[in-house]
mmCIF file of C-alpha atoms and ligand atoms in Angstrom:
data_model
loop_
_atom_site.group_PDB
_atom_site.id
_atom_site.type_symbol
_atom_site.label_atom_id
_atom_site.label_comp_id
_atom_site.label_asym_id
_atom_site.label_seq_id
_atom_site.Cartn_x
_atom_site.Cartn_y
_atom_site.Cartn_z
ATOM 1 C CA MET A 29 -71.830 146.338 97.402
ATOM 2 C CA LEU A 30 -70.869 144.669 100.661
ATOM 3 C CA GLU A 31 -73.597 146.636 102.500
ATOM 4 C CA LYS A 32 -76.143 144.655 100.544
ATOM 5 C CA TYR A 33 -75.082 141.542 102.460
ATOM 6 C CA LEU A 34 -73.351 142.651 105.631
ATOM 7 C CA GLU A 35 -75.148 144.101 108.668
ATOM 8 C CA ILE A 36 -72.817 145.310 111.385
ATOM 9 C CA LYS A 37 -74.508 146.199 114.671
ATOM 10 C CA ASP A 38 -74.110 149.896 115.547
ATOM 11 C CA GLU A 39 -71.971 149.451 118.665
ATOM 12 C CA VAL A 40 -69.645 147.095 116.775
ATOM 13 C CA LYS A 41 -69.365 149.474 113.821
ATOM 14 C CA LYS A 42 -68.631 152.376 116.150
ATOM 15 C CA ALA A 43 -65.990 150.425 118.080
ATOM 16 C CA LEU A 44 -64.257 149.413 114.837
ATOM 17 C CA GLU A 45 -64.328 152.977 113.502
ATOM 18 C CA GLU A 46 -62.815 154.226 116.765
ATOM 19 C CA ASN A 47 -60.227 151.451 116.734
ATOM 20 C CA ARG A 48 -61.471 149.926 119.976
ATOM 21 C CA PRO A 49 -61.150 146.173 120.685
ATOM 22 C CA VAL A 50 -63.824 143.866 119.255
ATOM 23 C CA VAL A 51 -64.035 140.084 119.655
ATOM 24 C CA ALA A 52 -65.836 137.854 117.141
ATOM 25 C CA LEU A 53 -67.848 134.829 118.311
ATOM 26 C CA GLU A 54 -69.332 131.964 116.307
ATOM 27 C CA SER A 55 -72.908 130.667 116.310
ATOM 28 C CA THR A 56 -72.582 126.969 115.394
ATOM 29 C CA ILE A 57 -71.396 126.486 118.953
ATOM 30 C CA ILE A 58 -74.824 127.841 119.986
ATOM 31 C CA SER A 59 -77.024 125.909 117.556
ATOM 32 C CA HIS A 60 -75.091 122.667 117.146
ATOM 33 C CA GLY A 61 -72.458 122.660 119.877
ATOM 34 C CA MET A 62 -74.592 122.803 123.027
ATOM 35 C CA PRO A 63 -78.193 122.072 124.044
ATOM 36 C CA TYR A 64 -80.825 124.684 124.919
ATOM 37 C CA PRO A 65 -80.956 126.554 127.285
ATOM 38 C CA GLN A 66 -77.250 126.293 128.207
ATOM 39 C CA ASN A 67 -76.282 127.311 124.668
ATOM 40 C CA ALA A 68 -78.023 130.703 124.861
ATOM 41 C CA GLU A 69 -76.982 131.285 128.486
ATOM 42 C CA THR A 70 -73.354 130.575 127.615
ATOM 43 C CA ALA A 71 -73.455 132.852 124.576
ATOM 44 C CA LEU A 72 -74.873 135.698 126.673
ATOM 45 C CA ASN A 73 -72.329 135.149 129.478
ATOM 46 C CA VAL A 74 -69.524 135.166 126.927
ATOM 47 C CA GLU A 75 -70.651 138.574 125.675
ATOM 48 C CA LYS A 76 -70.672 139.842 129.266
ATOM 49 C CA ILE A 77 -67.111 138.614 129.889
ATOM 50 C CA ILE A 78 -65.961 140.600 126.859
ATOM 51 C CA ARG A 79 -67.830 143.754 127.915
ATOM 52 C CA ASP A 80 -66.581 143.537 131.508
ATOM 53 C CA LYS A 81 -63.043 143.624 130.158
ATOM 54 C CA GLY A 82 -63.819 146.756 128.156
ATOM 55 C CA ALA A 83 -64.212 145.312 124.662
ATOM 56 C CA ILE A 84 -67.214 144.802 122.373
ATOM 57 C CA PRO A 85 -68.550 141.331 121.515
ATOM 58 C CA ALA A 86 -69.675 140.528 117.976
ATOM 59 C CA THR A 87 -71.534 137.243 117.760
ATOM 60 C CA ILE A 88 -71.781 136.320 114.086
ATOM 61 C CA ALA A 89 -74.600 134.482 112.291
ATOM 62 C CA ILE A 90 -76.672 134.702 109.132
ATOM 63 C CA LEU A 91 -80.245 135.772 109.787
ATOM 64 C CA ASN A 92 -82.817 136.001 107.046
ATOM 65 C CA GLY A 93 -79.970 135.908 104.533
ATOM 66 C CA LYS A 94 -78.007 138.809 106.090
ATOM 67 C CA LEU A 95 -74.471 138.370 107.372
ATOM 68 C CA LYS A 96 -74.896 139.749 110.887
ATOM 69 C CA VAL A 97 -71.954 141.002 112.897
ATOM 70 C CA GLY A 98 -73.203 141.550 116.429
ATOM 71 C CA LEU A 99 -76.512 140.068 117.567
ATOM 72 C CA THR A 100 -79.133 141.286 120.021
ATOM 73 C CA LYS A 101 -79.955 139.206 123.105
ATOM 74 C CA GLU A 102 -83.194 138.195 121.432
ATOM 75 C CA GLU A 103 -81.363 136.997 118.345
ATOM 76 C CA ILE A 104 -78.970 134.927 120.474
ATOM 77 C CA LYS A 105 -81.898 133.358 122.347
ATOM 78 C CA TYR A 106 -83.625 132.686 119.036
ATOM 79 C CA LEU A 107 -80.595 130.771 117.710
ATOM 80 C CA GLY A 108 -80.347 128.853 120.980
ATOM 81 C CA LYS A 109 -83.999 127.818 120.841
ATOM 82 C CA LYS A 110 -83.972 126.862 117.173
ATOM 83 C CA GLY A 111 -80.831 124.795 117.721
ATOM 84 C CA THR A 112 -80.062 122.332 114.952
ATOM 85 C CA GLU A 113 -83.000 123.617 112.876
ATOM 86 C CA VAL A 114 -80.686 126.474 111.914
ATOM 87 C CA VAL A 115 -78.447 125.463 109.025
ATOM 88 C CA LYS A 116 -74.847 124.793 109.985
ATOM 89 C CA THR A 117 -73.087 127.133 107.590
ATOM 90 C CA SER A 118 -69.488 126.779 106.529
ATOM 91 C CA ARG A 119 -67.742 128.548 103.593
ATOM 92 C CA ARG A 120 -69.468 126.497 100.851
ATOM 93 C CA ASP A 121 -72.950 127.113 102.296
ATOM 94 C CA ILE A 122 -72.840 130.918 102.609
ATOM 95 C CA PRO A 123 -74.037 131.820 99.066
ATOM 96 C CA PHE A 124 -77.153 129.669 99.375
ATOM 97 C CA ILE A 125 -78.119 130.684 102.890
ATOM 98 C CA VAL A 126 -77.831 134.292 101.705
ATOM 99 C CA SER A 127 -79.677 133.908 98.395
ATOM 100 C CA LYS A 128 -82.487 131.851 99.927
ATOM 101 C CA LYS A 129 -82.748 134.317 102.841
ATOM 102 C CA LEU A 130 -82.307 131.568 105.421
ATOM 103 C CA ASP A 131 -80.876 131.501 108.934
ATOM 104 C CA GLY A 132 -77.378 130.078 109.188
ATOM 105 C CA ALA A 133 -75.193 129.293 112.178
ATOM 106 C CA THR A 134 -71.604 130.092 111.327
ATOM 107 C CA THR A 135 -68.754 127.625 111.921
ATOM 108 C CA VAL A 136 -65.201 128.679 112.698
ATOM 109 C CA ALA A 137 -64.540 128.980 108.943
ATOM 110 C CA SER A 138 -67.523 131.164 108.086
ATOM 111 C CA THR A 139 -67.193 133.219 111.268
ATOM 112 C CA MET A 140 -63.608 134.014 110.232
ATOM 113 C CA ILE A 141 -64.793 135.030 106.759
ATOM 114 C CA ILE A 142 -67.475 137.368 108.074
ATOM 115 C CA ALA A 143 -65.288 138.768 110.880
ATOM 116 C CA ASN A 144 -62.654 139.579 108.268
ATOM 117 C CA LEU A 145 -65.219 141.315 106.033
ATOM 118 C CA ALA A 146 -66.143 143.488 109.022
ATOM 119 C CA GLY A 147 -62.498 144.143 109.991
ATOM 120 C CA ILE A 148 -62.439 142.093 113.214
ATOM 121 C CA LYS A 149 -59.100 140.445 113.923
ATOM 122 C CA VAL A 150 -59.700 138.260 116.988
ATOM 123 C CA PHE A 151 -62.165 135.428 117.511
ATOM 124 C CA GLY A 152 -62.750 133.348 120.629
ATOM 125 C CA THR A 153 -64.444 129.949 120.635
ATOM 126 C CA GLY A 154 -64.374 126.398 122.059
ATOM 127 C CA GLY A 155 -62.755 124.045 119.590
ATOM 128 C CA ILE A 156 -61.826 124.187 115.915
ATOM 129 C CA GLY A 157 -62.642 121.551 113.319
ATOM 130 C CA GLY A 158 -59.788 119.488 111.929
ATOM 131 C CA VAL A 159 -58.749 116.267 110.245
ATOM 132 C CA HIS A 160 -61.119 113.536 111.401
ATOM 133 C CA ARG A 161 -59.950 110.124 112.481
ATOM 134 C CA GLY A 162 -60.014 107.855 109.447
ATOM 135 C CA ALA A 163 -59.636 110.828 107.066
ATOM 136 C CA GLU A 164 -57.275 108.758 104.914
ATOM 137 C CA LYS A 165 -60.438 106.921 103.816
ATOM 138 C CA THR A 166 -63.220 109.484 104.294
ATOM 139 C CA PHE A 167 -61.311 112.666 103.317
ATOM 140 C CA ASP A 168 -63.208 114.365 106.168
ATOM 141 C CA ILE A 169 -61.151 117.458 106.818
ATOM 142 C CA SER A 170 -62.909 120.504 108.227
ATOM 143 C CA ALA A 171 -63.041 123.606 106.042
ATOM 144 C CA ASP A 172 -61.875 125.438 109.188
ATOM 145 C CA LEU A 173 -58.311 124.418 108.358
ATOM 146 C CA GLN A 174 -58.331 125.924 104.864
ATOM 147 C CA GLU A 175 -59.849 129.079 106.280
ATOM 148 C CA LEU A 176 -57.090 129.318 108.861
ATOM 149 C CA SER A 177 -54.595 129.218 106.031
ATOM 150 C CA ASN A 178 -56.306 132.011 104.088
ATOM 151 C CA THR A 179 -58.087 134.453 106.355
ATOM 152 C CA ASN A 180 -56.403 136.914 108.687
ATOM 153 C CA VAL A 181 -58.167 136.227 111.963
ATOM 154 C CA ALA A 182 -56.550 134.950 115.184
ATOM 155 C CA VAL A 183 -58.592 132.155 116.752
ATOM 156 C CA VAL A 184 -58.405 131.378 120.463
ATOM 157 C CA CYS A 185 -59.600 127.841 121.212
ATOM 158 C CA ALA A 186 -58.944 125.029 123.694
ATOM 159 C CA GLY A 187 -57.106 122.984 121.085
ATOM 160 C CA ALA A 188 -59.101 120.334 119.291
ATOM 161 C CA LYS A 189 -61.081 117.387 120.568
ATOM 162 C CA SER A 190 -59.740 113.938 120.102
ATOM 163 C CA ILE A 191 -62.813 113.174 117.994
ATOM 164 C CA LEU A 192 -60.216 114.424 115.505
ATOM 165 C CA ASP A 193 -56.854 113.003 114.572
ATOM 166 C CA LEU A 194 -54.770 115.626 116.382
ATOM 167 C CA GLY A 195 -51.487 114.550 114.796
ATOM 168 C CA LEU A 196 -52.860 114.838 111.254
ATOM 169 C CA THR A 197 -54.547 118.126 112.120
ATOM 170 C CA LEU A 198 -51.181 119.575 113.200
ATOM 171 C CA GLU A 199 -49.501 118.264 110.039
ATOM 172 C CA TYR A 200 -52.191 119.823 107.880
ATOM 173 C CA LEU A 201 -51.837 123.178 109.636
ATOM 174 C CA GLU A 202 -48.061 123.038 109.236
ATOM 175 C CA THR A 203 -48.390 122.440 105.487
ATOM 176 C CA GLN A 204 -50.770 125.394 105.247
ATOM 177 C CA GLY A 205 -48.402 127.640 107.197
ATOM 178 C CA VAL A 206 -50.737 128.161 110.128
ATOM 179 C CA PRO A 207 -48.912 128.690 113.436
ATOM 180 C CA VAL A 208 -50.245 126.729 116.403
ATOM 181 C CA VAL A 209 -49.397 128.551 119.614
ATOM 182 C CA GLY A 210 -49.744 127.134 123.127
ATOM 183 C CA PHE A 211 -50.919 129.768 125.582
ATOM 184 C CA GLY A 212 -48.844 129.051 128.670
ATOM 185 C CA THR A 213 -48.071 125.530 127.473
ATOM 186 C CA GLU A 214 -45.740 123.563 125.224
ATOM 187 C CA GLU A 215 -48.332 120.872 124.704
ATOM 188 C CA LEU A 216 -51.378 121.033 122.465
ATOM 189 C CA PRO A 217 -54.414 120.913 124.761
ATOM 190 C CA ALA A 218 -57.129 118.432 123.761
ATOM 191 C CA PHE A 219 -60.218 120.466 124.618
ATOM 192 C CA TYR A 220 -61.534 118.540 127.678
ATOM 193 C CA THR A 221 -58.009 117.859 128.905
ATOM 194 C CA ARG A 222 -54.879 119.988 129.160
ATOM 195 C CA LYS A 223 -52.707 117.340 127.565
ATOM 196 C CA SER A 224 -52.717 115.518 124.223
ATOM 197 C CA GLY A 225 -49.203 114.152 123.845
ATOM 198 C CA PHE A 226 -48.544 116.557 120.927
ATOM 199 C CA LYS A 227 -46.293 119.610 121.030
ATOM 200 C CA VAL A 228 -47.335 123.040 119.806
ATOM 201 C CA ASP A 229 -45.068 125.069 117.521
ATOM 202 C CA TYR A 230 -44.547 127.945 119.945
ATOM 203 C CA ARG A 231 -45.297 128.630 123.564
ATOM 204 C CA VAL A 232 -46.407 132.153 124.438
ATOM 205 C CA ASP A 233 -47.120 133.266 127.993
ATOM 206 C CA THR A 234 -48.736 136.681 127.672
ATOM 207 C CA GLU A 235 -51.286 138.296 125.402
ATOM 208 C CA GLU A 236 -48.839 141.129 124.755
ATOM 209 C CA GLU A 237 -46.292 138.709 123.329
ATOM 210 C CA LEU A 238 -49.067 137.054 121.332
ATOM 211 C CA ALA A 239 -50.177 140.394 119.873
ATOM 212 C CA LYS A 240 -46.630 141.167 118.710
ATOM 213 C CA ALA A 241 -46.425 137.856 116.816
ATOM 214 C CA VAL A 242 -49.874 138.307 115.262
ATOM 215 C CA LYS A 243 -49.005 141.844 114.174
ATOM 216 C CA ALA A 244 -45.684 140.710 112.688
ATOM 217 C CA LYS A 245 -47.439 137.984 110.688
ATOM 218 C CA TRP A 246 -49.888 140.397 109.109
ATOM 219 C CA ASP A 247 -47.440 143.303 108.721
ATOM 220 C CA LEU A 248 -45.374 140.909 106.641
ATOM 221 C CA ASP A 249 -48.375 139.872 104.534
ATOM 222 C CA LEU A 250 -48.126 136.297 105.742
ATOM 223 C CA LYS A 251 -51.731 135.634 104.931
ATOM 224 C CA GLY A 252 -53.866 133.490 107.200
ATOM 225 C CA GLY A 253 -54.873 132.939 110.783
ATOM 226 C CA ILE A 254 -53.199 131.735 113.940
ATOM 227 C CA VAL A 255 -54.458 129.031 116.265
ATOM 228 C CA ILE A 256 -54.026 130.019 119.899
ATOM 229 C CA ALA A 257 -54.534 126.886 121.950
ATOM 230 C CA ASN A 258 -55.490 127.747 125.511
ATOM 231 C CA PRO A 259 -55.768 124.810 127.923
ATOM 232 C CA ILE A 260 -58.959 124.251 129.914
ATOM 233 C CA PRO A 261 -58.507 125.440 133.545
ATOM 234 C CA GLU A 262 -57.189 122.613 135.721
ATOM 235 C CA LYS A 263 -60.273 122.351 137.893
ATOM 236 C CA TYR A 264 -62.672 121.865 134.971
ATOM 237 C CA GLN A 265 -60.496 119.333 133.177
ATOM 238 C CA MET A 266 -62.054 115.905 132.596
ATOM 239 C CA ASP A 267 -60.519 112.567 133.452
ATOM 240 C CA HIS A 268 -58.260 111.594 130.545
ATOM 241 C CA ASP A 269 -59.122 107.871 130.470
ATOM 242 C CA LEU A 270 -62.835 108.507 130.842
ATOM 243 C CA ILE A 271 -63.053 111.018 128.004
ATOM 244 C CA THR A 272 -60.842 108.863 125.764
ATOM 245 C CA THR A 273 -63.195 105.888 126.138
ATOM 246 C CA VAL A 274 -66.258 108.063 125.652
ATOM 247 C CA ILE A 275 -64.863 109.574 122.458
ATOM 248 C CA GLU A 276 -63.888 106.171 121.100
ATOM 249 C CA ASP A 277 -67.405 104.860 121.732
ATOM 250 C CA ALA A 278 -68.934 107.918 120.072
ATOM 251 C CA VAL A 279 -66.692 107.571 116.994
ATOM 252 C CA LYS A 280 -67.579 103.859 116.739
ATOM 253 C CA GLU A 281 -71.276 104.617 116.891
ATOM 254 C CA ALA A 282 -70.953 107.315 114.216
ATOM 255 C CA ASN A 283 -69.228 104.789 111.939
ATOM 256 C CA ILE A 284 -71.867 102.119 112.538
ATOM 257 C CA LYS A 285 -74.672 104.599 111.872
ATOM 258 C CA GLY A 286 -72.943 105.871 108.727
ATOM 259 C CA ILE A 287 -72.891 109.491 109.945
ATOM 260 C CA LYS A 288 -71.022 111.594 107.367
ATOM 261 C CA GLY A 289 -70.054 115.088 106.282
ATOM 262 C CA LYS A 290 -71.277 118.087 108.232
ATOM 263 C CA GLU A 291 -73.376 115.878 110.535
ATOM 264 C CA THR A 292 -70.304 114.182 112.006
ATOM 265 C CA THR A 293 -69.080 116.873 114.413
ATOM 266 C CA PRO A 294 -72.532 117.718 115.884
ATOM 267 C CA PHE A 295 -73.329 113.996 116.229
ATOM 268 C CA LEU A 296 -70.125 113.334 118.161
ATOM 269 C CA LEU A 297 -70.559 116.403 120.387
ATOM 270 C CA ALA A 298 -74.110 115.394 121.341
ATOM 271 C CA LYS A 299 -73.091 111.768 121.945
ATOM 272 C CA ILE A 300 -70.227 112.761 124.224
ATOM 273 C CA LYS A 301 -72.537 114.980 126.215
ATOM 274 C CA ASP A 302 -75.104 112.178 126.606
ATOM 275 C CA ILE A 303 -72.590 109.528 127.615
ATOM 276 C CA THR A 304 -70.972 111.779 130.229
ATOM 277 C CA LYS A 305 -74.412 112.854 131.480
ATOM 278 C CA GLY A 306 -73.639 116.490 130.950
ATOM 279 C CA GLN A 307 -70.239 116.511 132.650
ATOM 280 C CA SER A 308 -68.611 117.324 129.308
ATOM 281 C CA LEU A 309 -71.001 120.232 128.873
ATOM 282 C CA GLU A 310 -69.802 121.925 132.049
ATOM 283 C CA SER A 311 -66.182 121.583 130.938
ATOM 284 C CA ASN A 312 -67.114 122.846 127.497
ATOM 285 C CA ILE A 313 -68.792 125.965 128.906
ATOM 286 C CA GLU A 314 -65.905 126.781 131.241
ATOM 287 C CA LEU A 315 -63.248 126.419 128.569
ATOM 288 C CA VAL A 316 -65.176 128.783 126.320
ATOM 289 C CA TYR A 317 -65.209 131.441 129.076
ATOM 290 C CA ASN A 318 -61.497 130.927 129.548
ATOM 291 C CA ASN A 319 -60.808 131.321 125.814
ATOM 292 C CA VAL A 320 -62.927 134.400 125.415
ATOM 293 C CA ALA A 321 -61.024 136.118 128.237
ATOM 294 C CA VAL A 322 -57.723 135.500 126.416
ATOM 295 C CA ALA A 323 -59.254 136.585 123.090
ATOM 296 C CA THR A 324 -60.403 139.843 124.682
ATOM 297 C CA ASN A 325 -56.979 140.542 126.196
ATOM 298 C CA LEU A 326 -55.405 139.833 122.804
ATOM 299 C CA ALA A 327 -57.808 142.212 121.047
ATOM 300 C CA ILE A 328 -56.912 144.904 123.616
ATOM 301 C CA GLU A 329 -53.160 144.358 123.130
ATOM 302 C CA LEU A 330 -53.498 144.438 119.330
ATOM 303 C CA VAL A 331 -55.254 147.786 119.497
ATOM 304 C CA LYS A 332 -52.399 149.133 121.654
ATOM 305 C CA LEU A 333 -49.867 148.096 119.025
ATOM 306 C CA GLY A 334 -51.864 150.027 116.404
HETATM 307 N N1 PSU B 5 -65.727 121.602 117.881
HETATM 308 C C1 PSU B 5 -66.275 121.803 119.088
HETATM 309 N N2 PSU B 5 -67.453 122.476 119.193
HETATM 310 C C2 PSU B 5 -68.093 122.968 118.087
HETATM 311 C C3 PSU B 5 -67.489 122.765 116.805
HETATM 312 C C4 PSU B 5 -66.321 122.088 116.753
HETATM 313 O O1 PSU B 5 -65.709 121.375 120.072
HETATM 314 O O2 PSU B 5 -69.167 123.567 118.228
HETATM 315 C C5 PSU B 5 -68.144 123.351 115.591
HETATM 316 C C6 PSU B 5 -67.439 124.644 115.172
HETATM 317 O O3 PSU B 5 -68.375 125.557 114.665
HETATM 318 C C7 PSU B 5 -66.522 124.186 114.048
HETATM 319 C C8 PSU B 5 -67.385 123.133 113.393
HETATM 320 O O4 PSU B 5 -66.158 125.194 113.138
HETATM 321 O O5 PSU B 5 -68.012 122.458 114.486
HETATM 322 C C9 PSU B 5 -66.583 122.177 112.549
HETATM 323 O O6 PSU B 5 -67.456 121.380 111.819
HETATM 324 P P1 PSU B 5 -66.889 120.525 110.580
HETATM 325 O O7 PSU B 5 -66.012 119.506 111.223
HETATM 326 O O8 PSU B 5 -68.109 119.934 109.947
HETATM 327 O O9 PSU B 5 -66.162 121.476 109.697
HETATM 328 MN MN1 MN B 6 -66.294 117.496 107.945
#
């Protein structure tokens, strides 16, 4: 039944059958998270980082209605070029993108769903969605958070951007039983910066230690994911006051323009990039590389634990 919908690339299928490490990657970051051509270049570099460490990358997207696990270079370039013309696809959108045979770029939530269907346990990306500022009025809470509470995939990210309400996002994750782990830090990183003023639940310093906790969670049937928050490398970090002002201006503009729903996150990301004249893009790219390296090491350690 599943074969009707799911298309796992041969090398990914083989690696999973042989119990070798595989790392899942999302595609909304390609289509909606970065501009062309940096989006496609970054996605290809990310795959290379994973391969160089001895694991197999599986970029996930929906193409022509098929849930694809593992893309070709051409398919990655295609998604990069089409950009926001590809439908941003979260959990609620999947049935329609599939039945209408459309192309869909998967968010953190839908990438977790499809990775889990394929049997992939580790996923590396930039930032997760969360509780938006003003959510007490708008109810804008990313479906990523519900997915993290339900689907057994470990997600390595650079924390969350302060386009979100980080405090409410942590509270939501706590209620849902999702552990938020700081990789080498006690403080939740805020994507462009290493600091946010919020504490994580646990600090873990090695991927081996991380793998043991992840394995214990799932051995004990404690359903759901784990957020591994990995701070941006010091030298690519942005100035805290600068990025704070930029984000505040972007959020204000989104409110004035009445941007809502799934358009909000892409709008804010593009605005931030424009205002910082691309400086935020460089940080964004570097933090993704940094996260994917940790995700790969984690996938390798998990395989060792069996
Ligand atoms: N945050 C980023 N970059 C991104 C996203 C979030 O820093 O590209 C994308 C991810 O795909 C994430 C999605 O899953 O936005 C969240 O969108 P929403 O808030 O509409 O759920
Ligand atoms: Mn939303």
